């Protein structure tokens, strides 16, 4: 069923209405929950389900609908390009990468499909277009691993499209929501390589199907009617109003019909007015949001198993099929880092503790990470280590302007036996060691490894880097 303003069911949010709903949910003759507690429980469940969707709301609004946001990239159906590697001044998304140049665009698929065109890419240069729907499902990839190095034209169709693809379309990709994020990463071999990457970015294109095929365009859709994203509202009972504004652009999956019916008890997909909400109900809903956020944050810190002090993130991003029913995991992953890749595309071990299980704190210790030759990450493309401060999870300014160190870092020195030692500390380890220094903040930090296009051996079992040792 497609969610529209016309077919939403009206639900009275007075206490009596919630009592009735709770009785219906409990079933005849079954145990009945106090309606206020039932409101809290349903709100918690609904918020966990909705958290990634609200994050997508925020990103769509900031990047494509509100030029004054400070995070604006480009209008709908236009790719924006980062022509410099991201550094410590970039704070739109936590844990950004410093390995690839980003290209990004929000696709409006309501009126007609969009065609994503890519040029031929050299075999030694990794690239990928990650296609993400409003639920944060990675519904498809175009790139080195998924489609190969050849040029191609990929038709991306929304849920209402039933047309025929032109002959020169390489593949048709279906999206279950009216809007989708196309997020590209193109590998950069140092700052001097950036002009080559810009040349590639200029050949990436997003084109309406009618323009691509030379046919009459369909009637244009009106601009999406979304109120400004408000973080305080999004973390309170008011999230329901924000979600309701977004629902016309979400296709409800048949497997989740019962969930949506249940969520209607707290006003989702129904009439909702925060200002006239019964105070007792509002308190219960705020409590449900608070408890949901606690669970989401806890899940975001525990997305896998820990080995050698590293969190080996299990499958936490993927297609609808891969993430079906895993709503807390989907929310925790969005909290940890929005728009993460499928494991087959990139694997992200993370460490915030050392080999002794103690928090990494460069105000207290210097650290070393030593790889024997046979312990280096097994990848088909490349690997890197990125340094982030905590709790902010951003890059930090440092005297050598280095935010990532990996197998492509110029000047890194390996041992005669093929081993590699990386120095993780706030102050310089000395000129003779600075080639292998990844500067840390003067406090708590987290180290993120990225393994792009991992070898099968890195995924089964999951590759665990060596433990981070105190140097002092």
XYZ file of C-alpha atoms in Angstrom, residues 65 95 116 174 259 271 338 400:
8
model
C 16.023 21.387 -0.097
C 33.343 9.398 10.839
C 22.954 7.344 -13.619
C 14.303 -0.427 -8.514
C 3.783 -2.482 12.313
C -3.994 12.803 12.836
C 24.999 6.947 8.518
C 51.110 17.278 9.726
